[in-house]
Coordinates of C-alpha atoms in Angstrom, one line a residue:
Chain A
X1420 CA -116.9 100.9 -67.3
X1421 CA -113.2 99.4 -66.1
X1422 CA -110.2 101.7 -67.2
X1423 CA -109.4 100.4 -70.9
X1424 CA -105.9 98.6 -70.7
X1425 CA -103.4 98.9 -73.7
X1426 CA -103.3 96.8 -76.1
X1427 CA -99.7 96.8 -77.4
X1428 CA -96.3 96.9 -75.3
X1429 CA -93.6 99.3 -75.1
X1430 CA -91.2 96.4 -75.3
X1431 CA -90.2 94.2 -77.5
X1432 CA -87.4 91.4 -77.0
X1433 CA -85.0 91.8 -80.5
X1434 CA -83.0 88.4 -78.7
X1435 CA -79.4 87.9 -78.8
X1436 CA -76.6 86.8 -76.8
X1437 CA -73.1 89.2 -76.3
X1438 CA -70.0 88.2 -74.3
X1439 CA -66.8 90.4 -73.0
X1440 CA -63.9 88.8 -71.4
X1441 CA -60.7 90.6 -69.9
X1442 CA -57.3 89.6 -70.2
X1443 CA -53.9 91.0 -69.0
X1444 CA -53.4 93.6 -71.7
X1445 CA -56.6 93.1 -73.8
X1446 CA -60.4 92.9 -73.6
X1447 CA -62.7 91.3 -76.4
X1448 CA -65.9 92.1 -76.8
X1449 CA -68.2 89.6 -78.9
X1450 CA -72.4 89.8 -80.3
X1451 CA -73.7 87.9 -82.4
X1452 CA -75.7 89.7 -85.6
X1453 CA -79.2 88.6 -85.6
X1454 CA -82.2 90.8 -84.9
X1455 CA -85.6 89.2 -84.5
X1456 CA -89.4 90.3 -83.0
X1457 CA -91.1 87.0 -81.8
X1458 CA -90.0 83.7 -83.9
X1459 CA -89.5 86.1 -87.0
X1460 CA -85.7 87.1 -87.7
X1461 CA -85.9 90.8 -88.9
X1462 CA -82.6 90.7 -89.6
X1463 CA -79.4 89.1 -89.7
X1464 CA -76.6 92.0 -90.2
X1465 CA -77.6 94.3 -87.2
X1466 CA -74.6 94.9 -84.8
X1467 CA -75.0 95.2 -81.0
X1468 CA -71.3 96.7 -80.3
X1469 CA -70.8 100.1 -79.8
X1470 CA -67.6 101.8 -79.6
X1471 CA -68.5 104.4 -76.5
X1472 CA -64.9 105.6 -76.4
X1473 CA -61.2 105.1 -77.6
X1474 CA -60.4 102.0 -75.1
X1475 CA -64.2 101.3 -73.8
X1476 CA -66.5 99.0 -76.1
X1477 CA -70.1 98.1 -74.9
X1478 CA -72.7 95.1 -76.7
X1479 CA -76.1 95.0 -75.3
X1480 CA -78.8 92.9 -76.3
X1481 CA -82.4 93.2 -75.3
X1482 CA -84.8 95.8 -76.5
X1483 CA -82.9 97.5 -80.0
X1484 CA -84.7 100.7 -80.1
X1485 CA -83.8 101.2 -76.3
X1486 CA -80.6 100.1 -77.2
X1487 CA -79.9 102.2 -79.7
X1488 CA -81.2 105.2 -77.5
X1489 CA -79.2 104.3 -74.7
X1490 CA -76.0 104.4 -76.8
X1491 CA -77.0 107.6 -78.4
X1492 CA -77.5 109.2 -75.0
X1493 CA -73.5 107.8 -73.6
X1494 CA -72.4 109.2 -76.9
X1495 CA -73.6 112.2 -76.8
X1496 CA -72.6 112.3 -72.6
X1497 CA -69.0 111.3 -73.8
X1498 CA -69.0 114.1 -76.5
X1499 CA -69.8 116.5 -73.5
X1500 CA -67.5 115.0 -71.3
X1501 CA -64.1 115.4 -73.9
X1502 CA -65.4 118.9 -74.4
X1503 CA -65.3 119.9 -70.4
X1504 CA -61.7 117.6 -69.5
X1505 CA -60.0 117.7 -72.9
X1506 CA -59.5 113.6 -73.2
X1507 CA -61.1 110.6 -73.6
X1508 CA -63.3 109.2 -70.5
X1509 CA -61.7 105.6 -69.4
X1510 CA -63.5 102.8 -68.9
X1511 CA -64.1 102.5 -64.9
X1512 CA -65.7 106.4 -65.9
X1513 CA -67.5 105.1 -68.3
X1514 CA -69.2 102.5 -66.3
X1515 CA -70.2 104.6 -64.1
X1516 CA -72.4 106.9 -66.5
X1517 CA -74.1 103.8 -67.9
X1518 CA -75.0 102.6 -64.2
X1519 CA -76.3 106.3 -63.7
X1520 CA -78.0 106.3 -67.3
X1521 CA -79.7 103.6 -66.6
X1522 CA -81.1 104.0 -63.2
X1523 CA -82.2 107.6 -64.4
X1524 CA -84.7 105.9 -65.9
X1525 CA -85.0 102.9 -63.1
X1526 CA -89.5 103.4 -63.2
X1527 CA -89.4 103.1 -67.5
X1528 CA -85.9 101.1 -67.6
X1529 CA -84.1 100.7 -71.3
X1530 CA -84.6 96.8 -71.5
X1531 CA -81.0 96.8 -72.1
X1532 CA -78.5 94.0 -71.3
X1533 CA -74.6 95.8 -71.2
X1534 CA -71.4 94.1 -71.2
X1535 CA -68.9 96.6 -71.3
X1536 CA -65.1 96.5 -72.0
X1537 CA -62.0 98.0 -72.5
X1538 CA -58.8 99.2 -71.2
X1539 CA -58.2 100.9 -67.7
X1540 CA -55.7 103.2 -67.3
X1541 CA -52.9 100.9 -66.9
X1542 CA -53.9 99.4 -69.5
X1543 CA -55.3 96.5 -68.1
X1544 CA -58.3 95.0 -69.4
X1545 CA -61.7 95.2 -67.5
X1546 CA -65.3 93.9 -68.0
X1547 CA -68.6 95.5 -66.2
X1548 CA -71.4 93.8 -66.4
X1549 CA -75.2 95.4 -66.1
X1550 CA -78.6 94.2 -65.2
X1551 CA -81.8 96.6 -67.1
X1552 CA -81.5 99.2 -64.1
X1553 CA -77.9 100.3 -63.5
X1554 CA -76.4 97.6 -60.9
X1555 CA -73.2 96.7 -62.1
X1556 CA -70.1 94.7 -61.5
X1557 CA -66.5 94.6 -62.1
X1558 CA -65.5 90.9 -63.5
X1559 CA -63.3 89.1 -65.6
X1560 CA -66.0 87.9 -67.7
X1561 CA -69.4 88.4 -68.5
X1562 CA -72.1 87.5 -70.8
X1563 CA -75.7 89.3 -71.3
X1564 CA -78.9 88.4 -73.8
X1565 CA -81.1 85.3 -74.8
X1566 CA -78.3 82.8 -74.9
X1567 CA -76.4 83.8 -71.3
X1568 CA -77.3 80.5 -69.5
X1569 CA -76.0 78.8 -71.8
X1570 CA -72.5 80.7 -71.9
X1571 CA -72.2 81.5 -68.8
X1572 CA -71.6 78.4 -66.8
X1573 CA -69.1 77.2 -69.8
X1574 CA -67.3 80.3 -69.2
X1575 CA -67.3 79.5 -65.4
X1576 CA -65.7 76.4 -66.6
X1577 CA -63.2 77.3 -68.8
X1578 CA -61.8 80.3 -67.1
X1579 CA -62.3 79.3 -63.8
X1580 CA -62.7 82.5 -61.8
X1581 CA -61.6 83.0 -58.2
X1582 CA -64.2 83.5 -55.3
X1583 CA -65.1 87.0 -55.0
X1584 CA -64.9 85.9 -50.9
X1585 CA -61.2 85.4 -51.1
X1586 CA -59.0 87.2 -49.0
X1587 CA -56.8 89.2 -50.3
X1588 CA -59.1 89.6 -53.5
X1589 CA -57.8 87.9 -56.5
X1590 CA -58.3 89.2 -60.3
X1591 CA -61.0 87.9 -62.2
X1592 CA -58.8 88.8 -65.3
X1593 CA -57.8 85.5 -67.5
X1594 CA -54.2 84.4 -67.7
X1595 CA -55.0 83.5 -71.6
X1596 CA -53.8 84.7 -74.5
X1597 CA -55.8 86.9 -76.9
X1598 CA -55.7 84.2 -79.7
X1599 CA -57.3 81.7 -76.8
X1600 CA -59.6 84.0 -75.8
X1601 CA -61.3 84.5 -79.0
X1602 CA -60.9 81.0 -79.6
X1603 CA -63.4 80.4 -76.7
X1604 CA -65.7 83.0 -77.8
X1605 CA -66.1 81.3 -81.1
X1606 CA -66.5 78.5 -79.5
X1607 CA -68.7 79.3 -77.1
X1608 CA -71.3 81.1 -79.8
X1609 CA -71.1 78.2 -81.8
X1610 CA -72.6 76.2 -79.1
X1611 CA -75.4 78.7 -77.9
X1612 CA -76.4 78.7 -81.2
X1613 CA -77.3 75.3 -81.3
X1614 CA -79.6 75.4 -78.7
X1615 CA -80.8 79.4 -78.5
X1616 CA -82.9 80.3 -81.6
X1617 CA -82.5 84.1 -80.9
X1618 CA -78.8 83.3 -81.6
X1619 CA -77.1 82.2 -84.5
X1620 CA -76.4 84.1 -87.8
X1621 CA -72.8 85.9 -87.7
X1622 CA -70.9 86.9 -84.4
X1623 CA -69.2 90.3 -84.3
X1624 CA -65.8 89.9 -82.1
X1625 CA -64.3 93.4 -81.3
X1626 CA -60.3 93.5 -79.6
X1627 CA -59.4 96.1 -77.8
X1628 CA -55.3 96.2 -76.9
X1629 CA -52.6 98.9 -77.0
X1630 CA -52.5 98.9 -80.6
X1631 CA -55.8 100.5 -80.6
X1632 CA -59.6 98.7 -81.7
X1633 CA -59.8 95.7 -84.3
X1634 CA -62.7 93.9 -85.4
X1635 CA -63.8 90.2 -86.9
X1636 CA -66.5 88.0 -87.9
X1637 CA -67.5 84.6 -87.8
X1638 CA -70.1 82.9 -89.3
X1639 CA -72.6 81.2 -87.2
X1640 CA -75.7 78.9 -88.4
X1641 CA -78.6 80.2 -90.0
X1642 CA -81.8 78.5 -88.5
Chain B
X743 CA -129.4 102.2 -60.4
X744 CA -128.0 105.2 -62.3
X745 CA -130.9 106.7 -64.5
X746 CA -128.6 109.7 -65.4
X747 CA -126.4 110.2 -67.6
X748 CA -123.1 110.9 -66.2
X749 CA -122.1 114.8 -66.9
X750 CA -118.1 114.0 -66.6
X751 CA -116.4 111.3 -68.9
X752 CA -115.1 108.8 -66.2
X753 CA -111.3 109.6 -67.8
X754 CA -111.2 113.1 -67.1
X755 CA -111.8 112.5 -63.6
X756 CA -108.8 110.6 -63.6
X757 CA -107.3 113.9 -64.0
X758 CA -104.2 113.5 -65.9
X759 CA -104.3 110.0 -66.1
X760 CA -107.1 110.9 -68.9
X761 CA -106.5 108.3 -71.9
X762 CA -109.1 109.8 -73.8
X763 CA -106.0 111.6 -75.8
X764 CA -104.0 108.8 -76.7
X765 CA -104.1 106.3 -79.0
X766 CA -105.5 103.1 -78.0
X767 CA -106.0 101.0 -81.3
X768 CA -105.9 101.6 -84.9
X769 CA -109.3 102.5 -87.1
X770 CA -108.6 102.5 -90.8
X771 CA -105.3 100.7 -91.7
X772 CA -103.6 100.1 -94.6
X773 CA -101.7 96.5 -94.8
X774 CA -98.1 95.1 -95.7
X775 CA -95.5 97.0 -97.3
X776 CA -92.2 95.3 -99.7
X777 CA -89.7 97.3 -100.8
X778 CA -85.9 95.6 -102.3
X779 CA -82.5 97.5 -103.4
X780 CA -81.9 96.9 -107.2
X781 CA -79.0 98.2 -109.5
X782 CA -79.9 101.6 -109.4
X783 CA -81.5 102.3 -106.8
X784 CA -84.5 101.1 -104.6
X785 CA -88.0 99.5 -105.4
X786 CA -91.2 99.4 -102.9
X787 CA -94.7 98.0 -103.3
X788 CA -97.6 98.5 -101.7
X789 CA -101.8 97.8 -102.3
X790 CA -103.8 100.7 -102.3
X791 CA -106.6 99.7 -99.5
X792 CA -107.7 101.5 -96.5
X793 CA -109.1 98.8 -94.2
X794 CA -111.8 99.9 -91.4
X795 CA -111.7 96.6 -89.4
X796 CA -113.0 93.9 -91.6
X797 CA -114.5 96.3 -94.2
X798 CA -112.3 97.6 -96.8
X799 CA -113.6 101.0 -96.9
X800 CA -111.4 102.8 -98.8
X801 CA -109.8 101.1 -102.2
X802 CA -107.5 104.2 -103.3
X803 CA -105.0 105.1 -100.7
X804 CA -101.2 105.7 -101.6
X805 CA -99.5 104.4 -99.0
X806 CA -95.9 105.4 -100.7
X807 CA -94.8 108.9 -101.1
X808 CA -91.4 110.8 -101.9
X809 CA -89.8 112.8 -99.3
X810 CA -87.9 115.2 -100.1
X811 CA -85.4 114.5 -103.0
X812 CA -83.8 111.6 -102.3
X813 CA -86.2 109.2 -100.2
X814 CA -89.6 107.4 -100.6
X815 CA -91.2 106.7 -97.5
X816 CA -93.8 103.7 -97.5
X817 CA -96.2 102.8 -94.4
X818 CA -98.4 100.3 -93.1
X819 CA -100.9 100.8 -89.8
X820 CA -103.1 103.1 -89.1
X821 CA -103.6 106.0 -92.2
X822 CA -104.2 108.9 -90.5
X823 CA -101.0 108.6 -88.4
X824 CA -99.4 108.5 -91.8
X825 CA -101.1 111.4 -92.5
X826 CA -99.6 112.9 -89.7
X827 CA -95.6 111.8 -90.5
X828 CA -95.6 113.4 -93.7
X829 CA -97.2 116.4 -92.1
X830 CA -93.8 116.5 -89.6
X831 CA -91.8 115.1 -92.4
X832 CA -93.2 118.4 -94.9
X833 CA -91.7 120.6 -92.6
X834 CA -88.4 119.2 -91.8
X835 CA -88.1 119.4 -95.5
X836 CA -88.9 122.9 -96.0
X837 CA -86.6 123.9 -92.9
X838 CA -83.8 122.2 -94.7
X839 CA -84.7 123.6 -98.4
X840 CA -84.7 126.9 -96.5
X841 CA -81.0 126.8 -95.5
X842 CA -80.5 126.8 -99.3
X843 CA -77.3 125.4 -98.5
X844 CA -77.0 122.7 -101.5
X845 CA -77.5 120.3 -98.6
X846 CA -80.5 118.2 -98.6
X847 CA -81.3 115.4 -96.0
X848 CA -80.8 111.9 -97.6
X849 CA -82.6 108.6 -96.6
X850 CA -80.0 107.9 -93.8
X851 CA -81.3 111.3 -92.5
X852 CA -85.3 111.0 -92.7
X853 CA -84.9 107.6 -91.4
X854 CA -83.3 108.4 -88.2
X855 CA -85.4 111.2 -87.6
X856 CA -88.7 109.1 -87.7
X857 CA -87.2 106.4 -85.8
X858 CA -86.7 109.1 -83.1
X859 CA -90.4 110.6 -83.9
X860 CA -91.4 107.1 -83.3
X861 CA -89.7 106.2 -80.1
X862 CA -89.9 109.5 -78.5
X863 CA -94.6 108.7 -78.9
X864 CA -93.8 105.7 -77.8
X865 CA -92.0 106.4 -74.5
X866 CA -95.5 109.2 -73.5
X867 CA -97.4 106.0 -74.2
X868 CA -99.0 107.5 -77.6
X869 CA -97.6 106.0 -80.5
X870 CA -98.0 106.5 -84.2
X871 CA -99.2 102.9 -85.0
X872 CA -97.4 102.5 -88.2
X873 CA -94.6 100.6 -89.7
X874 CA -92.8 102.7 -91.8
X875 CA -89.9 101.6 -95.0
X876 CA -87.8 104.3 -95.7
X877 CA -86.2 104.2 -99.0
X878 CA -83.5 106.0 -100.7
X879 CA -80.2 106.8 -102.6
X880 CA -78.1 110.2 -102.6
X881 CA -74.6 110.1 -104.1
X882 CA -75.1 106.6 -105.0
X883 CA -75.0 105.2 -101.5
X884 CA -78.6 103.1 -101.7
X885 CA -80.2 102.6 -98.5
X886 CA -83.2 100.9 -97.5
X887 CA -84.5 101.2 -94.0
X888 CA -87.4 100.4 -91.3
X889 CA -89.4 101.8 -88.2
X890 CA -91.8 100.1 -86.0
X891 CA -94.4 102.2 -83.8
X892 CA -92.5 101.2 -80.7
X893 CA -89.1 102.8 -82.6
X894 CA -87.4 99.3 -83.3
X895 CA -85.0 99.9 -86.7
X896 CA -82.8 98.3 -88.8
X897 CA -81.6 98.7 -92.2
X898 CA -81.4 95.9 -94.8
X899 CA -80.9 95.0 -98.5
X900 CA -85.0 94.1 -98.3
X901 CA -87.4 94.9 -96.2
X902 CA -91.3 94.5 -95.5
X903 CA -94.2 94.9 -92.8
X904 CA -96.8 93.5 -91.3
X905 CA -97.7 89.8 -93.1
X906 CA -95.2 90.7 -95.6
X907 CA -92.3 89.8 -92.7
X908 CA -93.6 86.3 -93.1
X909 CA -94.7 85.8 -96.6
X910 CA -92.0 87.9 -98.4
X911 CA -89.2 88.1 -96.4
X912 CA -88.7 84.3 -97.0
X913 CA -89.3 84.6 -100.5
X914 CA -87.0 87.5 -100.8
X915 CA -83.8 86.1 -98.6
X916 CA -84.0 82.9 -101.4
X917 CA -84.4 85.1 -104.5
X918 CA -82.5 88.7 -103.6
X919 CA -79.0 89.2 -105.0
X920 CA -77.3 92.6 -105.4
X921 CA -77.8 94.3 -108.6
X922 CA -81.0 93.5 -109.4
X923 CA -82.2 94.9 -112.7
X924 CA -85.1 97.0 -112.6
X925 CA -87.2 94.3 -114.4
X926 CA -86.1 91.0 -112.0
X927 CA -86.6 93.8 -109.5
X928 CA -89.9 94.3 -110.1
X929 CA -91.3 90.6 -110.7
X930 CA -90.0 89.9 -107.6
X931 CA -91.7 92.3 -105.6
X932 CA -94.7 91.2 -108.1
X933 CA -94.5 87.5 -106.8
X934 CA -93.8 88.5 -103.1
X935 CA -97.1 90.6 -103.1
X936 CA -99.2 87.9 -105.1
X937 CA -98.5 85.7 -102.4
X938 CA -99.7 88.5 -99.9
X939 CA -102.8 89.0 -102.2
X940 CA -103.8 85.6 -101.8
X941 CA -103.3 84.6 -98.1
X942 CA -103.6 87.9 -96.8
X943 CA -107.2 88.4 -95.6
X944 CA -106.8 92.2 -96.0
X945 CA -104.7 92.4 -99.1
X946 CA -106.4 93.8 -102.1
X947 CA -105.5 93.5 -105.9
X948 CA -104.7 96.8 -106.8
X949 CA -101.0 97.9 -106.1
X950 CA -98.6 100.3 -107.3
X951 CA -94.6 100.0 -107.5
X952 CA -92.3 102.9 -106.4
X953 CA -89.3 103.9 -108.1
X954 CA -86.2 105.5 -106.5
X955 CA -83.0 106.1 -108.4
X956 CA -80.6 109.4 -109.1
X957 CA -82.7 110.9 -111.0
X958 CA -86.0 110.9 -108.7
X959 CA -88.7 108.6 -108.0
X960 CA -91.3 107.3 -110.0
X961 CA -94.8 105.3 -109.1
X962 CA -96.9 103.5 -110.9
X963 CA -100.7 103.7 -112.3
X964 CA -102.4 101.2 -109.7
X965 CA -102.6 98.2 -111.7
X966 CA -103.9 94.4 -110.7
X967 CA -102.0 91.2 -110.6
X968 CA -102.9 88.1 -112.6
X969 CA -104.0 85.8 -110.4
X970 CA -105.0 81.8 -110.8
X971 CA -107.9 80.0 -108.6
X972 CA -107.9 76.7 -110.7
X973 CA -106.5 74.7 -107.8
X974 CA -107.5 71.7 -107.3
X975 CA -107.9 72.4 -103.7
X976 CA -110.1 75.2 -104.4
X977 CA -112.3 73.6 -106.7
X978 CA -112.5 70.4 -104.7
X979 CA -112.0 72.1 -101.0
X980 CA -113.5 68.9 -99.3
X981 CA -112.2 66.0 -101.3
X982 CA -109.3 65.0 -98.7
X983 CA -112.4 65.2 -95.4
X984 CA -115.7 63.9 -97.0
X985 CA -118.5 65.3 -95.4
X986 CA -116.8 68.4 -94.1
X987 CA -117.4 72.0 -95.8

């Protein structure tokens, strides 16, 4: 008698697409709001951003219940972390625990896509970006989830990065303004969702600047 | 050619790769749940029928019960891993009455702990195969939640499981609005769980409607929704493919 196989899967993909790009003295952080299971939306109010620390925001799409888990666990690491040093973790710090969290569990991974943004301790603004297992990446932009290839290469386009292979190495961070730069994450939604059916519904844009965290919304279509 | 019967089970000489103890599919299941926030609090339906694979074995099953004070918790999947919820969900009650502190765990409460019951079987590969609503209102913050037996959760103005995601849901997203009064409340669960009772193959007609509000929760006698079969298509199944049955 062969070894009965399971019939259900651990994972599940709840779709969506989130973006974080960095600019001089500012970072913003966008998701959009729908959660669905297969070619069912669930629903369309669930947000993907989590505020991990004062200047350090992360959105990650994939998997929602190891989502949520994973935030729970860099929470609750933060929490330890202000107890033992008396401040807030920054956001290089940061990105370091979620590259560790997640290859902790590199042989049962969180299907978890992470941008993650903020502030460094200049001030500056910075974006990580994550694959499922912990390898990550300091860039001027990123975007994670169902509708990436359909962002990305318009980010490519619009913010024209410089070759990682340059000599001395130039920042990734965009020259644009904070108004521009949500500008192009509206826009940029608007278009994924056209063509993505795991995105669509409301985006959630979060800023992060010296004045502290601020948050909007913009509608997105329905179907 | 093996005339003996083997002594050992073949999983326990896997050693601890034995699957013998985990839960593989579901036996006797109990089918979709609806539940909807209304003015004063929240509403939940759900058929009383314990399925055993195709037969419908048992016909009076409540698959909603109150927890605690302030929540009503209503599940779908396998019934004896229900069983099992409110057994952990009886005691996390009774270790918060015992405080008697004048605190008592509200819906927002119960409903993170069994999505944390839920994902924590899940990751050792031995879930509760059940999708649970979790429904609720303490100092009149309503809240309306779900759970799926891999630990996916959300919370929502309606919710429902099973065939009820794709049957009600869409009826509810047209017809939901906030304040709902307990009557439009209930006639639209009513229609959302005729449509289940007639396209559902393991739906039965005999439901009861949970109450949550302030002052407690309330459920229904099981009671049976009027139905109509006078379709034209029903009567006349083959008129549109002559020769067909």
């Amino acid at each position: 008698m062969t070894k009965q196989q399971a019939n259900w899967s651990p994972y599940d993909n709840s779709g969506g697409s989130c973006v974080a790009i960095a600019g001089a003295d500012y970072c913003v952080i966008a998701a959009d709001t729908r959660m669905s299971t297969g070619y069912n939306i669930l629903t369309r109010e669930y947000s993907k951003i989590c505020k991990l620390a004062d200047k350090c925001v992360m959105a990650s799409s994939g998997f929602q219940a190891d989502v949520k888990a994973l935030q729970k666990q860099l929470a609750a690491r933060h929490l330890i972390y202000q107890h033992q040093h008396n401040k807030q973790m920054s956001c290089p710090a940061m990105a370091q625990l979620l590259s560790n969290t997640l290859y902790y569990k590199r042989f049962f991974p969180y299907y978890s896509f992470n941008v993650l943004g903020g502030l460094d301790n200049e001030g500056k603004g910075c974006v990580f970006t994550y694959d499922a297992v912990g390898s990550y990446e300091k860039v001027g932009y990123s975007s994670q989830g169902s509708g990436s290839t359909l962002i990305t290469p318009f980010l490519d386009n619009q913010l024209k990065s410089p070759s990682p292979l340059l000599l001395p190495a130039q920042d990734a961070v965009t020259p644009l303004g904070e108004a521009e730069a949500i500008d192009l994450i509206k826009t940029v939604f608007a278009s994924a969702s056209e063509r993505d059916i795991y995105t669509g519904d409301k985006i959630e844009i979060v800023v992060v600047n010296a004045d502290g965290i601020r948050r909007e919304y913009m509608e997105l279509r329905k179907d | 050619m093996n005339f003996m019967a083997s002594k050992q089970p073949e999983n326990s000489l896997l050693g601890p790769e034995s699957d013998s103890q985990r839960t593989l599919y579901p036996y006797v299941t109990g089918t979709s749940v609806v539940a909807l926030k209304y003015k004063d609090g929240i509403l939940m339906a759900a058929d009383m029928g314990g399925s055993y694979g195709s037969t419908l074995r048992y016909k009076n099953v409540e698959r909603m019960k109150a927890i605690g004070k302030h929540s009503l918790l209503g599940a779908s999947g396998e019934i004896s891993d229900f069983q099992e919820i409110l057994r952990y969900l009886d005691e996390l009650i009774l270790y918060d009455n015992m405080w008697d502190d004048g605190n008592s765990l509200g819906p927002k409460e119960v409903h993170n702990y069994l999505t944390r019951v839920m994902y924590n079987r899940r990751n050792k590969f031995n879930p509760l195969w059940n999708s649970l609503v979790l429904g609720g209102i303490k100092n009149g913050q309503k809240y309306l939640g779900t759970v799926s037996m891999i630990g996916v959760n959300f919370e929502d103005n309606h919710v429902a499981t099973g065939f009820g995601n794709h049957l009600a849901r869409p009826i509810l997203r047209q017809e939901w609005h906030e304040n709902l009064s307990f009557e439009d409340g209930v006639r639209l669960l009513e229609k959302c769980m005729r449509v289940l009772l007639y396209r559902d193959r393991s739906a039965i007609n005999k439901l009861q409607i949970a109450k949550i509000t302030e002052e407690g929760m309330t459920i229904s006698q099981p009671y049976s929704l009027k139905t109509y079969w006078e379709f034209s298509a029903f009567e006349n199944p083959t008129q549109g493919a002559v020769g067909s049955w």
